[in-house]
mmCIF file of C-alpha atoms in Angstrom:
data_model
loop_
_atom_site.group_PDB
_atom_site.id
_atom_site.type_symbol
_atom_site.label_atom_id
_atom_site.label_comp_id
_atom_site.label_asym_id
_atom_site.label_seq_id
_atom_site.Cartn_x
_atom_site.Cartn_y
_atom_site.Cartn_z
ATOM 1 C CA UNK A 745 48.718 61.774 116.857
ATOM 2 C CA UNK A 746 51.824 63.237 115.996
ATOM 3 C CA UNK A 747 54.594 61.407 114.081
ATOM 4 C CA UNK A 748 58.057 62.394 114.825
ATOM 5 C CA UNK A 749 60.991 60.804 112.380
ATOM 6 C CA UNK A 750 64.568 60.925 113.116
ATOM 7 C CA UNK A 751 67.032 61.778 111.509
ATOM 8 C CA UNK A 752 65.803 64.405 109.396
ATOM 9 C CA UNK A 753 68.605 63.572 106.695
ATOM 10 C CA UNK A 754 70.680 60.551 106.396
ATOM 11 C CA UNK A 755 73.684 60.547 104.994
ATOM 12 C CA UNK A 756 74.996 56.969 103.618
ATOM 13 C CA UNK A 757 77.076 54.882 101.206
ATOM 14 C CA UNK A 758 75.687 52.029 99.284
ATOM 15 C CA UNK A 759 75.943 48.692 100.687
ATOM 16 C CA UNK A 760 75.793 49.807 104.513
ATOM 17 C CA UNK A 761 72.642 49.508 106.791
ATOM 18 C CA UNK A 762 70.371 52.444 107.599
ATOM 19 C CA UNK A 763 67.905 52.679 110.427
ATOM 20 C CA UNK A 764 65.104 55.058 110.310
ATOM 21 C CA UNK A 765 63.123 56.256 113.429
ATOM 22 C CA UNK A 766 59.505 57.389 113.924
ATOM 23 C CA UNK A 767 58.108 58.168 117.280
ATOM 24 C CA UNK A 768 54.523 58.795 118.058
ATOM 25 C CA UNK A 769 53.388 61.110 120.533
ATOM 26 C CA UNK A 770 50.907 58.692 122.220
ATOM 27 C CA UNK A 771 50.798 54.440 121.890
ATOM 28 C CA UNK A 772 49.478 53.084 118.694
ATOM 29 C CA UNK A 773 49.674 49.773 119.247
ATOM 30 C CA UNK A 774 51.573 48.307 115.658
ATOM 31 C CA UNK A 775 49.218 50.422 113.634
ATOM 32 C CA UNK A 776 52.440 52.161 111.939
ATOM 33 C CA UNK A 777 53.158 52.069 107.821
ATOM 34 C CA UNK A 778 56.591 53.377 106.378
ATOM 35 C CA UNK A 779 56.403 54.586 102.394
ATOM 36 C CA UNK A 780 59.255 55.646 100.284
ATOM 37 C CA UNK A 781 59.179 58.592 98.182
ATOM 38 C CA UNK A 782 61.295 59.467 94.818
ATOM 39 C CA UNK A 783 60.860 62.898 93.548
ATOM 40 C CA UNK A 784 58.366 63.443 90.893
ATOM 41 C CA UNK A 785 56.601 60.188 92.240
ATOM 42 C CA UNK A 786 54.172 59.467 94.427
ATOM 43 C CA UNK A 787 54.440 57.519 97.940
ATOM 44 C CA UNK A 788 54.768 53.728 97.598
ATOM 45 C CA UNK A 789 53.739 51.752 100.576
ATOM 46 C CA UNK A 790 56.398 49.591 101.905
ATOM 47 C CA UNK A 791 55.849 48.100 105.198
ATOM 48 C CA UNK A 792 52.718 48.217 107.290
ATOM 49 C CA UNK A 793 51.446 46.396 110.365
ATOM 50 C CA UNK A 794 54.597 47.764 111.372
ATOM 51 C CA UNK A 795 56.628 44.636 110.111
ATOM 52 C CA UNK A 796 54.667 43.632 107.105
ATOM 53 C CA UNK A 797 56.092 44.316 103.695
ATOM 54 C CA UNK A 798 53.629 45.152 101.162
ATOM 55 C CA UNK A 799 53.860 43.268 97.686
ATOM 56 C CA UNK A 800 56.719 43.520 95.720
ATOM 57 C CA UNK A 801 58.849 45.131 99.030
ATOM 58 C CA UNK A 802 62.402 43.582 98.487
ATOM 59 C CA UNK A 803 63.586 41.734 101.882
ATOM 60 C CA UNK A 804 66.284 43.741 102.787
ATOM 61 C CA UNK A 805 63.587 46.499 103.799
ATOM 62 C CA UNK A 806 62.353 45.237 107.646
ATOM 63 C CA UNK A 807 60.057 46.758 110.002
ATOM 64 C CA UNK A 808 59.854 46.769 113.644
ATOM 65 C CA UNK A 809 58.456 48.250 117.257
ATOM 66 C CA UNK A 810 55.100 48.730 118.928
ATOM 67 C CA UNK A 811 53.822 51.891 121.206
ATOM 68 C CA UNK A 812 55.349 54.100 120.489
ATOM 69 C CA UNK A 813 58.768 53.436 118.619
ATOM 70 C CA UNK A 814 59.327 52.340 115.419
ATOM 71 C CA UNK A 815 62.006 51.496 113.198
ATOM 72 C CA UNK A 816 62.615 50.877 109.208
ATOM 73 C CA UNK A 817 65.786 49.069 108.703
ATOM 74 C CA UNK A 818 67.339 48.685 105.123
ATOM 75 C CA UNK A 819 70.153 46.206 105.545
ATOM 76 C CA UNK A 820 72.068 47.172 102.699
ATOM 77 C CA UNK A 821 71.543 49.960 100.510
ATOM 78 C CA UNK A 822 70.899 49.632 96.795
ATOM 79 C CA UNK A 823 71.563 52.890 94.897
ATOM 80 C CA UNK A 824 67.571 53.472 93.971
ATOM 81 C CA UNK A 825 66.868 52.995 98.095
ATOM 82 C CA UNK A 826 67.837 56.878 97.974
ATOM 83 C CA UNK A 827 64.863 58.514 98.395
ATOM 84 C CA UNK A 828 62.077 60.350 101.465
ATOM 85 C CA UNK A 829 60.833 57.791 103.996
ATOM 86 C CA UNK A 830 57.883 59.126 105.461
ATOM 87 C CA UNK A 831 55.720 56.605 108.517
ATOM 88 C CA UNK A 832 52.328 56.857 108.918
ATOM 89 C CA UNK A 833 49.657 55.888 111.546
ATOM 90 C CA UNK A 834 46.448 55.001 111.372
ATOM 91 C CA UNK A 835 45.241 53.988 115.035
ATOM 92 C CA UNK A 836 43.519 57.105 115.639
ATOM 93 C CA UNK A 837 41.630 59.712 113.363
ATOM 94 C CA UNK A 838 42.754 61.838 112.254
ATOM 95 C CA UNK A 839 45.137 59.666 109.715
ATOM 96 C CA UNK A 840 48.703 61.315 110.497
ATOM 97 C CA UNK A 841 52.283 61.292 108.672
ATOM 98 C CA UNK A 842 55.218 61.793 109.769
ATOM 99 C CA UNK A 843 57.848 64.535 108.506
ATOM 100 C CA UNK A 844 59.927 62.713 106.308
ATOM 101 C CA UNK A 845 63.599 61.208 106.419
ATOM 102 C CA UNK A 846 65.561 62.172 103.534
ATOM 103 C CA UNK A 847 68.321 59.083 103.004
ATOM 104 C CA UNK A 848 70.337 60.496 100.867
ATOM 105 C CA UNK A 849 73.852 59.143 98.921
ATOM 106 C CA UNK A 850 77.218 59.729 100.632
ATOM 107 C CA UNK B 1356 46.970 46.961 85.890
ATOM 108 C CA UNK B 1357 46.292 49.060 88.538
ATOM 109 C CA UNK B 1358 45.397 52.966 87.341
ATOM 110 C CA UNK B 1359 44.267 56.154 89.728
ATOM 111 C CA UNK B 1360 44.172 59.172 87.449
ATOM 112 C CA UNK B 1361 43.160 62.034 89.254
ATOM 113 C CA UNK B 1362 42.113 65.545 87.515
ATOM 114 C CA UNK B 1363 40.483 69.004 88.390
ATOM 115 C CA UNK B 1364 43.643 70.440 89.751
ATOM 116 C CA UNK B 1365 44.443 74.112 88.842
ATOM 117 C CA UNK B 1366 44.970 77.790 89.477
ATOM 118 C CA UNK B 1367 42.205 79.066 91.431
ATOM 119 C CA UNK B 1368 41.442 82.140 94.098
ATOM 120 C CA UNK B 1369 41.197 82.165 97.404
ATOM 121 C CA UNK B 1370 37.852 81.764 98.969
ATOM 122 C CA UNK B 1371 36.967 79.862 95.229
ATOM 123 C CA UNK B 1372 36.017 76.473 94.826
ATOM 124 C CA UNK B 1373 37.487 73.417 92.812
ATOM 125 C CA UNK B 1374 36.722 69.936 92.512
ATOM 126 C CA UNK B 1375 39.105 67.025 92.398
ATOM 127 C CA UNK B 1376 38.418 63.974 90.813
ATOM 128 C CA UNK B 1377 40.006 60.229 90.541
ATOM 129 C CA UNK B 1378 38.955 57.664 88.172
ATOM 130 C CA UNK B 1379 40.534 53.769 89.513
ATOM 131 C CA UNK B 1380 40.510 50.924 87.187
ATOM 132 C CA UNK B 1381 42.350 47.543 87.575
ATOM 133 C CA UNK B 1382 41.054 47.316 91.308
ATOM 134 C CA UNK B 1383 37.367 46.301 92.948
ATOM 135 C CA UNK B 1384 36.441 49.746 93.289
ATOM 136 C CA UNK B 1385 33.176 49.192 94.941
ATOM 137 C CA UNK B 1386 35.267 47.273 97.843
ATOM 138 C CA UNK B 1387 37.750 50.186 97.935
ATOM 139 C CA UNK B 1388 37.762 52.897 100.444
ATOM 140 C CA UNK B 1389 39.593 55.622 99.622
ATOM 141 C CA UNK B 1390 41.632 58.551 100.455
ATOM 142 C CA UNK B 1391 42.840 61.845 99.610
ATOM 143 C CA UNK B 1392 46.429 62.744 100.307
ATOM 144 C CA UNK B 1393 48.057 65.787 99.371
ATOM 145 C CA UNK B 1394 51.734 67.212 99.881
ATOM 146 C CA UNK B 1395 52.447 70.958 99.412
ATOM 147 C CA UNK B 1396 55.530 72.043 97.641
ATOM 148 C CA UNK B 1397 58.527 70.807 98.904
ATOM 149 C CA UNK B 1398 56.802 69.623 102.370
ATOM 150 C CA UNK B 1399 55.935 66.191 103.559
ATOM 151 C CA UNK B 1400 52.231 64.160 102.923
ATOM 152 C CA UNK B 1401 49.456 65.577 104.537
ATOM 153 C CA UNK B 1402 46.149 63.263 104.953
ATOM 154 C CA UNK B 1403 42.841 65.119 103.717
ATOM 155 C CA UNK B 1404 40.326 62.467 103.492
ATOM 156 C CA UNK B 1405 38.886 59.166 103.451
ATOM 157 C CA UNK B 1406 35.623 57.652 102.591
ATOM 158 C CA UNK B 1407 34.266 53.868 102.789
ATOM 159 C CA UNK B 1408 34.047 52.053 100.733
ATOM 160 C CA UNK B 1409 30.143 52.077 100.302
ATOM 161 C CA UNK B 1410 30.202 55.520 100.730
ATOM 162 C CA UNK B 1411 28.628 55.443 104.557
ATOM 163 C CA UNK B 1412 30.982 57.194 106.106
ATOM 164 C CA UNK B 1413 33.602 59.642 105.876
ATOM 165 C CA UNK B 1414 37.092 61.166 107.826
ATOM 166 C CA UNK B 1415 38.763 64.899 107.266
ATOM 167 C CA UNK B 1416 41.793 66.499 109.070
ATOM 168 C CA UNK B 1417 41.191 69.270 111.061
ATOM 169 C CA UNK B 1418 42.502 71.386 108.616
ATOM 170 C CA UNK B 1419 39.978 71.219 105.837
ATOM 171 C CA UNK B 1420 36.653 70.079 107.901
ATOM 172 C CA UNK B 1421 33.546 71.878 107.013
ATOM 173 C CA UNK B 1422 35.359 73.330 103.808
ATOM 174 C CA UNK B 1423 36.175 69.586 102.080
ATOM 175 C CA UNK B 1424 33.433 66.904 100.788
ATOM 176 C CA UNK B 1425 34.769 63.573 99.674
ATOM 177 C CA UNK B 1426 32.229 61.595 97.522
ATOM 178 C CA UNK B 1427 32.074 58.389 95.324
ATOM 179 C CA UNK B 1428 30.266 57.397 92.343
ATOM 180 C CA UNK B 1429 31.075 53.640 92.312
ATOM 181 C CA UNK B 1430 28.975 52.850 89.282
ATOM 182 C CA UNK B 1431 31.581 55.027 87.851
ATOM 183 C CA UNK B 1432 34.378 54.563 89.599
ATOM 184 C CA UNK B 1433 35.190 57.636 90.724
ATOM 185 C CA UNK B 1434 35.891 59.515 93.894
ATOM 186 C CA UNK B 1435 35.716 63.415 94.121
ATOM 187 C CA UNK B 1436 37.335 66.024 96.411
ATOM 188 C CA UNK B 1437 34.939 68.955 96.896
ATOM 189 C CA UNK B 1438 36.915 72.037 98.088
ATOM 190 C CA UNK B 1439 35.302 75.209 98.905
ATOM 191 C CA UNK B 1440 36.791 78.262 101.203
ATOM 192 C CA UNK B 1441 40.180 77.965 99.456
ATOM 193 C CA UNK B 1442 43.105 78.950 100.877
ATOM 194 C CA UNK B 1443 46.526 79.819 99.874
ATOM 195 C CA UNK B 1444 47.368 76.740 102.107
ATOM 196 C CA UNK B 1445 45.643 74.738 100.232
ATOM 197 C CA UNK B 1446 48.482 74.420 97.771
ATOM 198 C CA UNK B 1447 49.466 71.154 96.666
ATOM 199 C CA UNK B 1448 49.568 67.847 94.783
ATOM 200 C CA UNK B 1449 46.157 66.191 96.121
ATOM 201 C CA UNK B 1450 47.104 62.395 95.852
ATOM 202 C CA UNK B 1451 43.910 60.004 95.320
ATOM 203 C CA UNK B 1452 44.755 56.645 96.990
ATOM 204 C CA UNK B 1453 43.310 53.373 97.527
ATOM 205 C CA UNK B 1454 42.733 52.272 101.090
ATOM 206 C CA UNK B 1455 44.466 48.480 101.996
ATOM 207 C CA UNK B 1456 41.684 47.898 103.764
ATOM 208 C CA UNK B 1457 43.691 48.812 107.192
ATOM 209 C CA UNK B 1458 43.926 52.413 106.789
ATOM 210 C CA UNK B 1459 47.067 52.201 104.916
ATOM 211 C CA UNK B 1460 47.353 53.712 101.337
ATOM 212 C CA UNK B 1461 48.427 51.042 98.742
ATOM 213 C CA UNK B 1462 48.098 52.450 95.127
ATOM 214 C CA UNK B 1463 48.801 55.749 94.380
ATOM 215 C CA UNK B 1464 48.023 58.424 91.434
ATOM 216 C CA UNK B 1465 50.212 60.830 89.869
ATOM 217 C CA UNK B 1466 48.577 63.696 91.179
ATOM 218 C CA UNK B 1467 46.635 66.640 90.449
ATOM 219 C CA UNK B 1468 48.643 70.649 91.492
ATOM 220 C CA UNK B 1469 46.066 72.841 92.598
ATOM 221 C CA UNK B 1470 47.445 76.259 93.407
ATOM 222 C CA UNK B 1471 45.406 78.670 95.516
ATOM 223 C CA UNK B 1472 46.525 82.648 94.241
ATOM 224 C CA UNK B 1473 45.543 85.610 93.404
#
């Protein structure tokens, strides 16, 4: 299933909101994880079940959607919320990611 | 505290082999499935592999079946990556993760860089 995230770069100041897309190519139900990436790091899951936030995800991160659209909302960005955003589904094998969202500092 | 320490990365030649492995501590291994993840240079995460947790079953990507193996050694704790048919493709940091439970990846290792070249 193919993952498609929009935008590819996001350019924002801290404190404002940010929305983060991810489309998949066929209906996977809510099967849909987002992770955040900081360079030199690996991936840390942040939300999955679409709207769940795994342990120690602060509240201003928020998931939604179901199908085939899907969004990860920050509602106001901290300066170390600068990072990749990558969503991932796991309805179907094979596992699939999608391209990345850079979010980067205004 | 949760560790995944993976190792076996390196320089190797295409059409060689290497083998990947990823020692876990701080989690109930044995109840674990988990997966392989790598992400080339600069590019996004790509999904290699997954096995159950008891080791009955096992998932590839297109991309490396018939050339990967993923095995376990829960007495040890351990989970290899068998790569054969290298390719200069192939070029990455392979991730070792441990499966939620739900498919999703929720603990993460540094990483391993295996580079495929001549």
């Amino acid at each position: 299933i193919v993952l498609t995230q929009s935008p590819s770069t996001l350019s924002l100041s801290p404190g404002e909101r940010a929305t983060l897309s991810c489309r998949a190519g066929q209906s996977i139900d809510r099967s849909l994880a987002w992770y955040q990436q900081k360079p030199g790091q690996p991936p840390r899951l942040l939300i999955y079940g679409a709207s769940n936030r795994a342990t120690g995800t602060p509240a201003r991160f928020s998931g939604s959607g179901s199908g085939t659209d899907f969004t990860l909302t920050i509602s106001s960005l901290e300066p170390e919320d600068f990072a990749l955003y990558y969503c991932q589904q796991r309805n179907n094998w094979p596992l699939t990611f999608g391209q990345g969202t850079r979010l980067e500092s205004k | 505290q949760v560790q995944l320490v993976e190792s076996g990365g390196g320089v190797v030649q295409p059409g060689r082999s290497l083998r990947l492995s990823c020692e876990a501590s701080g989690i109930p291994f044995s109840a674990s499935g988990m997966h392989w993840v790598r992400q080339a240079p600069g590019k996004g995460l790509e999904w290699v592999a997954m096995i159950w947790s008891d080791g009955s079953d096992e998932f590839f990507a297109d991309s490396v079946k018939g050339r990967f193996t993923i095995s376990r050694d829960n007495s040890k704790n351990t989970v290899d990556l068998q790569m054969n048919s290298l390719r200069a493709e192939d070029t990455a940091v392979y991730y070792c993760a441990r499966d939620k439970g739900t498919r999703y990846m929720d603990q993460w290792g540094q990483g391993t860089l295996v580079t495929v070249s001549s």
